[in-house]
CSV table of C-alpha atoms in Angstrom, one decimal:
chain,number,residue,atom,x,y,z
A,30,UNK,CA,0.0,-0.5,0.2
A,31,UNK,CA,1.3,3.4,-1.1
A,32,UNK,CA,1.0,6.1,1.4
A,33,UNK,CA,-1.6,8.3,-1.4
A,34,UNK,CA,-3.4,4.5,-0.7
A,35,UNK,CA,-3.2,4.8,3.6
A,36,UNK,CA,-4.4,8.8,3.3
A,37,UNK,CA,-7.5,7.0,1.1
A,38,UNK,CA,-8.4,4.3,3.5
A,39,UNK,CA,-7.6,7.0,6.2
A,40,UNK,CA,-10.7,9.5,4.0
A,41,UNK,CA,-12.7,6.6,4.0
A,42,UNK,CA,-12.6,5.6,7.7
A,43,UNK,CA,-13.4,9.3,8.3
A,44,UNK,CA,-16.3,9.7,5.8
A,45,UNK,CA,-18.9,11.4,7.0
A,46,UNK,CA,-19.5,10.4,10.3
A,47,UNK,CA,-22.9,9.7,11.0
A,48,UNK,CA,-25.0,12.0,13.7
A,49,UNK,CA,-23.7,11.1,17.2
A,50,UNK,CA,-25.4,12.9,20.1
A,51,UNK,CA,-23.6,10.9,23.0
A,52,UNK,CA,-20.2,12.5,22.9
A,53,UNK,CA,-22.1,16.2,23.8
A,54,UNK,CA,-21.6,15.8,26.9
A,55,UNK,CA,-17.5,15.0,26.8
A,56,UNK,CA,-17.6,18.0,24.5
A,57,UNK,CA,-19.1,20.2,27.0
A,58,UNK,CA,-17.1,19.7,29.1
A,59,UNK,CA,-13.9,19.4,27.4
A,60,UNK,CA,-14.7,23.7,27.0
A,61,UNK,CA,-15.2,23.7,30.8
A,62,UNK,CA,-12.6,22.4,31.7
A,63,UNK,CA,-10.4,24.7,29.4
A,64,UNK,CA,-12.3,28.1,31.0
A,65,UNK,CA,-11.1,26.7,34.5
A,66,UNK,CA,-7.4,28.0,33.4
A,67,UNK,CA,-6.7,31.8,33.8
A,68,UNK,CA,-7.5,34.1,30.5
A,69,UNK,CA,-4.0,34.5,28.3
A,70,UNK,CA,-2.4,32.9,25.3
A,71,UNK,CA,-2.0,29.1,27.1
A,72,UNK,CA,-5.6,28.8,27.7
A,73,UNK,CA,-6.1,30.2,24.2
A,74,UNK,CA,-3.8,27.7,22.7
A,75,UNK,CA,-5.7,24.6,24.6
A,76,UNK,CA,-9.5,26.6,23.2
A,77,UNK,CA,-7.8,26.7,19.8
A,78,UNK,CA,-7.0,22.8,20.5
A,79,UNK,CA,-10.0,22.0,21.6
A,80,UNK,CA,-12.0,23.7,19.0
A,81,UNK,CA,-10.7,22.2,16.6
A,82,UNK,CA,-10.8,19.0,17.6
A,83,UNK,CA,-15.0,19.1,18.0
A,84,UNK,CA,-15.4,20.8,14.5
A,85,UNK,CA,-13.5,17.8,12.7
A,86,UNK,CA,-16.0,15.6,15.1
A,87,UNK,CA,-19.3,17.0,14.3
A,88,UNK,CA,-19.7,19.1,17.2
A,89,UNK,CA,-19.1,23.1,15.9
A,90,UNK,CA,-21.4,24.6,17.9
A,91,UNK,CA,-19.4,23.4,20.6
A,92,UNK,CA,-16.2,24.5,18.7
A,93,UNK,CA,-17.5,27.3,17.3
A,94,UNK,CA,-18.0,28.1,21.6
A,95,UNK,CA,-14.7,27.1,21.8
A,96,UNK,CA,-12.8,30.0,20.0
A,97,UNK,CA,-15.3,32.5,21.5
A,98,UNK,CA,-14.0,31.9,24.7
A,99,UNK,CA,-10.8,32.8,23.8
A,100,UNK,CA,-9.2,36.1,24.7
A,101,UNK,CA,-9.8,37.7,20.7
A,102,UNK,CA,-12.9,36.2,20.8
A,103,UNK,CA,-11.6,33.7,18.0
A,104,UNK,CA,-11.7,35.9,15.5
A,105,UNK,CA,-9.2,34.6,13.9
A,106,UNK,CA,-9.4,30.6,13.8
A,107,UNK,CA,-13.1,31.6,13.3
A,108,UNK,CA,-14.2,34.6,11.5
A,109,UNK,CA,-17.1,36.2,12.8
A,110,UNK,CA,-20.8,35.2,10.9
A,111,UNK,CA,-19.5,32.0,10.3
A,112,UNK,CA,-22.8,29.8,10.1
A,113,UNK,CA,-21.6,26.1,11.9
A,114,UNK,CA,-22.3,23.6,9.1
A,115,UNK,CA,-21.1,19.2,9.6
A,116,UNK,CA,-17.0,18.7,9.2
A,117,UNK,CA,-15.9,19.0,5.3
A,118,UNK,CA,-13.5,16.1,4.1
A,119,UNK,CA,-11.3,17.5,1.4
A,120,UNK,CA,-10.3,15.0,-1.5
A,121,UNK,CA,-6.7,15.2,-1.6
A,122,UNK,CA,-6.0,16.3,-4.8
A,123,UNK,CA,-7.6,19.3,-4.6
A,124,UNK,CA,-5.8,20.3,-0.3
A,125,UNK,CA,-3.8,23.0,-2.3
A,126,UNK,CA,-5.4,23.6,-5.6
A,127,UNK,CA,-3.7,25.9,-8.3
A,128,UNK,CA,-5.3,26.5,-11.3
A,129,UNK,CA,-2.8,27.9,-13.6
A,130,UNK,CA,-1.1,24.7,-12.7
A,131,UNK,CA,-3.8,23.0,-14.0
A,132,UNK,CA,-2.1,22.8,-18.0
A,133,UNK,CA,1.2,23.4,-19.3
A,134,UNK,CA,1.0,26.5,-21.7
A,135,UNK,CA,2.3,27.1,-25.0
A,136,UNK,CA,4.6,30.1,-24.4
A,137,UNK,CA,6.5,31.6,-21.7
A,138,UNK,CA,6.9,27.4,-20.3
A,139,UNK,CA,10.1,28.4,-18.1
A,140,UNK,CA,8.1,30.2,-16.6
A,141,UNK,CA,5.7,28.1,-15.5
A,142,UNK,CA,7.7,25.5,-14.9
A,143,UNK,CA,9.7,27.0,-12.3
A,144,UNK,CA,6.9,28.0,-10.3
A,145,UNK,CA,4.1,25.1,-10.6
A,146,UNK,CA,7.5,22.9,-10.4
A,147,UNK,CA,10.4,23.4,-8.8
A,148,UNK,CA,8.9,25.9,-6.4
A,149,UNK,CA,5.6,24.2,-5.5
A,150,UNK,CA,5.1,22.2,-2.2
A,151,UNK,CA,3.7,18.6,-3.3
A,152,UNK,CA,3.9,16.7,-0.2
A,153,UNK,CA,0.0,17.2,0.0
A,154,UNK,CA,-1.0,16.9,-3.5
A,155,UNK,CA,1.0,14.1,-5.5
A,156,UNK,CA,3.8,14.6,-8.3
A,157,UNK,CA,2.1,15.4,-11.3
A,158,UNK,CA,1.4,12.8,-14.0
A,159,UNK,CA,5.4,11.8,-15.5
A,160,UNK,CA,4.2,12.6,-19.0
A,161,UNK,CA,3.6,15.9,-18.5
A,162,UNK,CA,6.5,16.7,-17.0
A,163,UNK,CA,8.0,15.3,-19.4
A,164,UNK,CA,6.4,16.8,-22.0
A,165,UNK,CA,7.2,20.4,-20.3
A,166,UNK,CA,11.2,19.2,-20.4
A,167,UNK,CA,11.4,18.7,-23.8
A,168,UNK,CA,9.9,22.5,-24.5
A,169,UNK,CA,12.6,24.2,-21.5
A,170,UNK,CA,14.9,27.0,-23.4
A,171,UNK,CA,16.4,27.4,-19.3
A,172,UNK,CA,19.4,25.7,-18.4
A,173,UNK,CA,18.8,25.8,-14.9
A,174,UNK,CA,14.6,25.6,-15.4
A,175,UNK,CA,15.7,22.5,-17.2
A,176,UNK,CA,18.1,21.1,-14.7
A,177,UNK,CA,16.0,21.0,-12.0
A,178,UNK,CA,13.3,19.8,-13.8
A,179,UNK,CA,15.0,16.5,-15.2
A,180,UNK,CA,15.8,16.1,-11.7
A,181,UNK,CA,12.6,16.4,-10.6
A,182,UNK,CA,12.1,13.1,-13.0
A,183,UNK,CA,15.3,11.7,-12.1
A,184,UNK,CA,15.0,12.0,-8.4
A,185,UNK,CA,11.2,12.6,-7.4
A,186,UNK,CA,10.3,9.7,-10.3
A,187,UNK,CA,12.7,7.7,-11.4
A,188,UNK,CA,11.1,5.0,-13.2
A,189,UNK,CA,12.8,3.4,-15.9
A,190,UNK,CA,10.9,5.1,-18.4
A,191,UNK,CA,11.8,8.7,-16.8
A,192,UNK,CA,15.6,7.7,-16.7
A,193,UNK,CA,15.8,6.8,-20.8
A,194,UNK,CA,14.2,10.0,-21.2
A,195,UNK,CA,16.6,12.0,-19.9
A,196,UNK,CA,19.2,10.4,-20.9
A,197,UNK,CA,17.9,10.7,-24.4
A,198,UNK,CA,17.3,14.9,-22.9
A,199,UNK,CA,21.4,14.4,-22.1
A,200,UNK,CA,22.3,13.3,-25.8
A,201,UNK,CA,20.9,16.4,-27.5
A,202,UNK,CA,21.4,18.7,-24.7
A,203,UNK,CA,24.7,17.3,-22.5
A,204,UNK,CA,24.7,19.0,-19.4
A,205,UNK,CA,27.7,17.8,-16.5
A,206,UNK,CA,24.9,17.7,-14.3
A,207,UNK,CA,22.5,15.7,-15.7
A,208,UNK,CA,25.5,13.8,-16.7
A,209,UNK,CA,26.4,13.2,-12.7
A,210,UNK,CA,22.5,11.6,-12.1
A,211,UNK,CA,22.7,9.2,-14.2
A,212,UNK,CA,25.6,7.9,-13.8
A,213,UNK,CA,24.5,7.2,-9.8
A,214,UNK,CA,23.9,3.6,-8.5
A,215,UNK,CA,20.4,4.2,-8.4
A,216,UNK,CA,20.2,5.1,-11.7
A,217,UNK,CA,21.4,2.5,-13.4
A,218,UNK,CA,19.8,0.0,-10.8
A,219,UNK,CA,16.5,2.1,-12.0
A,220,UNK,CA,17.6,1.4,-15.6
A,221,UNK,CA,18.0,-2.4,-14.8
A,222,UNK,CA,21.7,-2.4,-15.4
A,223,UNK,CA,22.2,-4.1,-11.7
A,224,UNK,CA,26.2,-5.7,-12.1
A,225,UNK,CA,26.6,-1.7,-13.5
A,226,UNK,CA,24.8,0.1,-10.4
A,227,UNK,CA,27.2,-2.5,-8.1
A,228,UNK,CA,30.3,-1.6,-9.7
A,229,UNK,CA,28.8,2.2,-9.2
A,230,UNK,CA,28.2,1.4,-6.1
A,231,UNK,CA,31.5,0.1,-4.8
A,232,UNK,CA,33.6,2.8,-6.1
A,233,UNK,CA,31.8,5.5,-5.0
A,234,UNK,CA,33.9,7.7,-1.7
A,235,UNK,CA,30.3,9.0,-0.4
A,236,UNK,CA,28.1,7.0,2.3
A,237,UNK,CA,25.1,9.2,1.3
A,238,UNK,CA,25.3,7.6,-2.3
A,239,UNK,CA,26.1,3.6,-0.8
A,240,UNK,CA,22.6,4.6,1.7
A,241,UNK,CA,20.7,5.4,-1.3
A,242,UNK,CA,21.7,2.5,-3.3
A,243,UNK,CA,20.7,0.2,0.1
A,244,UNK,CA,17.3,1.8,0.1
A,245,UNK,CA,16.5,1.4,-3.2
A,246,UNK,CA,17.4,-2.3,-3.9
A,247,UNK,CA,16.0,-3.1,-0.4
A,248,UNK,CA,12.9,-1.7,-1.8
A,249,UNK,CA,12.8,-4.1,-4.8
A,250,UNK,CA,13.4,-7.3,-2.5
A,251,UNK,CA,17.0,-7.5,-3.5
A,252,UNK,CA,19.0,-7.8,-0.5
A,253,UNK,CA,22.2,-9.6,-2.3
A,254,UNK,CA,22.5,-6.7,-3.9
A,255,UNK,CA,22.1,-4.5,-0.6
A,256,UNK,CA,24.5,-6.6,1.7
A,257,UNK,CA,27.5,-6.5,-1.4
A,258,UNK,CA,26.8,-2.5,-0.7
A,259,UNK,CA,27.0,-2.5,2.8
A,260,UNK,CA,30.4,-4.9,2.9
A,261,UNK,CA,31.7,-1.8,1.2
A,262,UNK,CA,31.7,0.8,3.7
A,263,UNK,CA,33.7,0.3,6.3
A,264,UNK,CA,36.2,3.2,5.3
A,265,UNK,CA,32.9,5.4,4.6
A,266,UNK,CA,30.7,6.7,7.5
A,267,UNK,CA,28.3,9.1,7.4
A,268,UNK,CA,28.8,12.0,8.8
A,269,UNK,CA,26.6,12.4,12.5
A,270,UNK,CA,28.6,9.5,13.6
A,271,UNK,CA,30.9,6.6,13.5
A,272,UNK,CA,28.7,4.5,15.8
A,273,UNK,CA,25.4,2.3,15.7
A,274,UNK,CA,22.9,4.9,16.3
A,275,UNK,CA,24.3,7.3,13.3
A,276,UNK,CA,24.1,4.1,10.7
A,277,UNK,CA,20.9,3.0,11.8
A,278,UNK,CA,19.2,5.8,13.6
A,279,UNK,CA,17.0,7.6,12.7
A,280,UNK,CA,18.6,10.7,12.3
A,281,UNK,CA,20.8,10.5,9.1
A,282,UNK,CA,22.8,7.2,8.1
A,283,UNK,CA,21.3,4.9,6.2
A,284,UNK,CA,17.8,5.4,7.0
A,285,UNK,CA,15.9,2.8,6.4
A,286,UNK,CA,13.0,3.5,8.7
A,287,UNK,CA,11.7,5.7,6.0
A,288,UNK,CA,11.7,2.9,3.1
A,289,UNK,CA,7.9,1.7,4.7
A,290,UNK,CA,5.6,1.2,7.9
A,291,UNK,CA,3.6,-0.7,9.7
A,292,UNK,CA,1.2,-0.6,7.0
A,293,UNK,CA,3.4,-0.7,3.8
A,294,UNK,CA,5.9,-2.7,5.2
A,295,UNK,CA,9.1,-4.0,3.9
A,296,UNK,CA,10.3,-7.1,5.0
A,297,UNK,CA,13.8,-6.7,3.3
A,298,UNK,CA,14.4,-4.8,5.8
A,299,UNK,CA,14.0,-7.3,8.7
A,300,UNK,CA,16.7,-9.8,6.3
A,301,UNK,CA,18.7,-7.0,5.6
A,302,UNK,CA,19.3,-6.6,9.0
A,303,UNK,CA,19.4,-10.2,10.1
A,304,UNK,CA,22.7,-10.6,7.4
A,305,UNK,CA,24.4,-7.3,8.0
A,306,UNK,CA,24.7,-8.4,12.2
A,307,UNK,CA,26.9,-11.2,11.3
A,308,UNK,CA,29.3,-8.4,9.5
A,309,UNK,CA,32.4,-7.4,11.0
A,310,UNK,CA,31.1,-4.1,10.3
A,311,UNK,CA,28.2,-4.4,11.9
A,312,UNK,CA,29.6,-6.0,15.2
A,313,UNK,CA,31.8,-3.2,15.3
A,314,UNK,CA,29.3,-0.7,15.3
A,315,UNK,CA,26.9,-2.0,17.4
A,316,UNK,CA,28.7,-4.5,19.9
A,317,UNK,CA,25.6,-4.8,21.7
A,318,UNK,CA,23.2,-4.6,19.0
A,319,UNK,CA,20.4,-2.3,17.9
A,320,UNK,CA,19.5,-0.2,20.9
A,321,UNK,CA,15.8,-0.9,22.2
A,322,UNK,CA,13.8,2.1,19.7
A,323,UNK,CA,16.2,1.2,17.0
A,324,UNK,CA,15.2,-2.4,17.0
A,325,UNK,CA,11.6,-1.8,17.8
A,326,UNK,CA,11.9,1.3,14.9
A,327,UNK,CA,13.0,-1.7,12.1
A,328,UNK,CA,11.0,-4.7,13.3
A,329,UNK,CA,7.6,-1.8,12.0
A,330,UNK,CA,9.8,-1.1,9.1
A,331,UNK,CA,9.7,-5.1,7.8
A,332,UNK,CA,6.5,-5.5,8.9
A,333,UNK,CA,7.8,-7.6,11.9
A,334,UNK,CA,5.1,-6.4,14.1
A,335,UNK,CA,5.2,-9.1,16.9
A,336,UNK,CA,9.1,-8.5,16.7
A,337,UNK,CA,9.0,-4.8,17.4
A,338,UNK,CA,5.3,-5.3,20.8
A,339,UNK,CA,7.5,-7.9,22.9
A,340,UNK,CA,11.1,-6.0,21.7
A,341,UNK,CA,8.6,-3.1,23.3
A,342,UNK,CA,7.5,-4.6,26.5
A,343,UNK,CA,10.9,-6.1,27.8
A,344,UNK,CA,12.1,-2.5,27.7
A,345,UNK,CA,10.1,-1.6,30.8
A,346,UNK,CA,11.8,1.9,32.0
A,347,UNK,CA,10.6,3.2,29.0
A,348,UNK,CA,6.3,3.1,29.0
A,349,UNK,CA,6.5,5.8,26.1
A,350,UNK,CA,7.7,3.2,24.0
A,351,UNK,CA,5.8,-0.2,24.2
A,352,UNK,CA,2.8,3.0,24.4
A,353,UNK,CA,4.1,4.5,20.7
A,354,UNK,CA,4.5,1.1,19.1
A,355,UNK,CA,1.1,-0.1,19.9
A,356,UNK,CA,0.2,2.9,18.5
A,357,UNK,CA,1.2,3.1,15.6
A,358,UNK,CA,0.0,-1.3,15.0
A,359,UNK,CA,-3.6,0.2,16.4
A,360,UNK,CA,-3.6,2.4,13.8
A,361,UNK,CA,-3.5,0.4,11.3
A,362,UNK,CA,-5.5,-2.0,12.7
A,363,UNK,CA,-8.2,0.4,12.4
A,364,UNK,CA,-7.3,1.3,8.4
A,365,UNK,CA,-8.1,-2.7,7.6
A,366,UNK,CA,-11.2,-2.5,9.5
A,367,UNK,CA,-9.6,-4.7,12.4
A,368,UNK,CA,-10.9,-2.9,15.7
A,369,UNK,CA,-10.8,-6.1,18.0
A,370,UNK,CA,-7.2,-6.2,17.9
A,371,UNK,CA,-6.4,-2.3,18.5
A,372,UNK,CA,-8.7,-2.7,20.9
A,373,UNK,CA,-7.0,-4.9,22.9
A,374,UNK,CA,-3.7,-3.1,22.2
A,375,UNK,CA,-5.0,-0.2,22.9
A,376,UNK,CA,-6.4,-1.7,26.7
A,377,UNK,CA,-2.7,-2.6,27.0
A,378,UNK,CA,-1.5,1.1,26.3
A,379,UNK,CA,-3.4,2.6,28.5
A,380,UNK,CA,-3.1,0.2,31.0
A,381,UNK,CA,0.7,0.7,31.7
A,382,UNK,CA,0.1,4.9,30.9
A,383,UNK,CA,2.6,6.4,34.0
A,384,UNK,CA,1.2,9.5,35.4
A,385,UNK,CA,1.9,12.6,34.2
A,386,UNK,CA,5.4,14.6,35.0
A,387,UNK,CA,6.4,18.0,34.9
A,388,UNK,CA,10.1,16.8,32.9
A,389,UNK,CA,7.8,14.8,30.2
A,390,UNK,CA,8.9,15.1,26.7
A,391,UNK,CA,6.2,16.6,24.4
A,392,UNK,CA,5.9,14.1,22.1
A,393,UNK,CA,4.9,11.8,25.0
A,394,UNK,CA,2.4,14.8,26.1
A,395,UNK,CA,0.8,14.2,22.2
A,396,UNK,CA,0.8,9.9,22.7
A,397,UNK,CA,-1.4,10.7,25.9
A,398,UNK,CA,-3.7,12.4,23.6
A,399,UNK,CA,-3.5,10.0,20.5
A,400,UNK,CA,-4.2,6.7,22.9
A,401,UNK,CA,-7.2,8.2,24.0
A,402,UNK,CA,-8.6,9.7,20.2
A,403,UNK,CA,-7.6,6.2,18.9
A,404,UNK,CA,-9.5,3.7,22.3
A,405,UNK,CA,-12.2,6.4,21.1
A,406,UNK,CA,-11.9,5.8,17.3
A,407,UNK,CA,-12.0,1.5,18.3
A,408,UNK,CA,-15.3,1.4,19.8
A,409,UNK,CA,-14.0,1.8,23.5
A,410,UNK,CA,-15.9,5.4,24.2
A,411,UNK,CA,-16.3,4.3,28.3
A,412,UNK,CA,-12.0,3.7,27.9
A,413,UNK,CA,-11.4,6.7,26.5
A,414,UNK,CA,-13.4,8.7,28.8
A,415,UNK,CA,-12.4,7.6,31.4
A,416,UNK,CA,-8.1,7.9,30.5
A,417,UNK,CA,-9.4,11.1,29.1
A,418,UNK,CA,-10.4,12.4,33.3
A,419,UNK,CA,-7.6,10.6,34.8
A,420,UNK,CA,-5.7,13.4,32.8
A,421,UNK,CA,-4.3,16.5,35.2
A,422,UNK,CA,-6.7,18.9,35.7
A,423,UNK,CA,-6.5,22.2,33.1
A,424,UNK,CA,-5.1,21.8,29.8
A,425,UNK,CA,-3.5,18.3,29.2
A,426,UNK,CA,-7.3,16.9,30.7
A,427,UNK,CA,-9.3,19.5,28.4
A,428,UNK,CA,-7.6,18.0,25.3
A,429,UNK,CA,-7.6,14.6,26.2
A,430,UNK,CA,-11.2,15.2,26.6
A,431,UNK,CA,-12.1,16.5,23.1
A,432,UNK,CA,-9.3,13.8,21.9
A,433,UNK,CA,-11.8,11.4,22.8
A,434,UNK,CA,-15.1,13.4,21.1
A,435,UNK,CA,-12.9,13.5,17.4
A,436,UNK,CA,-12.1,9.7,18.0
A,437,UNK,CA,-15.7,8.9,17.9
A,438,UNK,CA,-15.8,10.5,14.8
A,439,UNK,CA,-13.1,7.8,13.2
A,440,UNK,CA,-10.5,8.5,11.1
A,441,UNK,CA,-9.5,10.6,8.3
A,442,UNK,CA,-6.6,11.2,5.4
A,443,UNK,CA,-5.9,14.8,7.5
A,444,UNK,CA,-5.8,13.6,11.0
A,445,UNK,CA,-3.1,14.8,13.2
A,446,UNK,CA,-3.4,13.7,17.2
A,447,UNK,CA,-4.9,16.7,18.9
A,448,UNK,CA,-1.9,18.4,20.8
A,449,UNK,CA,-0.7,21.2,22.1
A,450,UNK,CA,2.6,22.5,20.0
A,451,UNK,CA,1.8,26.2,21.0
A,452,UNK,CA,2.3,25.8,24.3
A,453,UNK,CA,5.7,25.8,25.7
A,454,UNK,CA,5.9,22.7,27.2
A,455,UNK,CA,6.9,25.1,30.4
A,456,UNK,CA,4.1,26.6,30.7
A,457,UNK,CA,2.6,23.3,31.2
A,458,UNK,CA,3.4,22.5,35.2
A,459,UNK,CA,2.2,25.8,35.9
A,460,UNK,CA,-1.6,24.7,33.6
A,461,UNK,CA,-1.7,20.9,35.1
A,462,UNK,CA,-0.1,20.6,38.7
A,463,UNK,CA,-1.0,24.0,40.5
A,464,UNK,CA,-4.3,23.3,39.6
A,465,UNK,CA,-4.5,19.5,40.6
A,466,UNK,CA,-3.3,20.6,43.6
A,467,UNK,CA,-6.3,22.5,44.5
A,468,UNK,CA,-8.2,20.9,42.9
A,469,UNK,CA,-10.7,17.2,43.0
A,470,UNK,CA,-9.7,14.0,42.1
A,471,UNK,CA,-11.2,13.3,38.5
A,472,UNK,CA,-14.2,13.4,38.2
């Protein structure tokens, strides 16, 4: 399943939730909890998060009331005169429309390519059709724009037809930068020239080129080729650090975790790690093996869900490792219509959720909200409400209550965990512990 397919599946899960009056009490409770905070920017950030959770999950009236309680009346969040309406589910490809980019013009093609191909953010809308880009590339006159568009075909698309087109353009109008792109191990491999790709990968002295070749080969399931390249890397370490984390961790290095996820696994990654673990290079880099977090991340990438959960359960000093693992697995189970498994795993995570600490990382704070939301999405609304009310009074409980409401509406392609990203973590103790000490036990 591609990432676009995964997003589409989420869109279907959340499309047009049926009217539900049950969460009204919880929606009102979320706003009431936020209003116990002292007025000011921190409370406004809490009200904004609650307003969005409620509006996006089918409670526009309560969501608008939360926004109107902000210091400025929420006029920037919801313009005055806005009429409550059901939540909108924006199709993926129309999320960021730009009419001028729909069709390539006959004139000023270089200006169009610069604006609509080179400077446009395709993260959410997806790349345009490759045939359109090839048609534009063959008509470009500006050398810099042409170079950028041809690089886009090599790096953004990378299919054999695209590379053959770029090679033909290179023969027609040679460009040293384009020639360098076509000479990389990745380009040779995509063209089906496996032996030439391996020769190029062995010859390169750049870690990034070798790592990119390994990722491409693993994505194609060619573990033998990936190992042949890995065996030549002892003297070409990554820039970050020449140790286990620098090579296999989530930042820099081989970046194997970016190849897949729980819903779109790459089994070759697991086989590669198994085989690499027996090499002298790996034993030098990781004398104690992979750390728990890296082991779990790569197991999930490889589709070894049971192994990832087992390793996370054994890391008792870090409960949020298991919680994060459960969140990833449960989200995928919901996407494939397996709420029973999701509920079981989420219940396990809720049981080990530790009490809030004032030095808790912001990512772990947001996992509290996501756990609450997914419990509700999996059909365990009572557990979600209970978990929300267990959170410290004030900001955390308010947002958690709105997360429980949001979860009842299911999942959508554009969902993000209900979070407090606009609140300085230094403020949270003032917005939780002070209130907790003067408030009765959670209702």
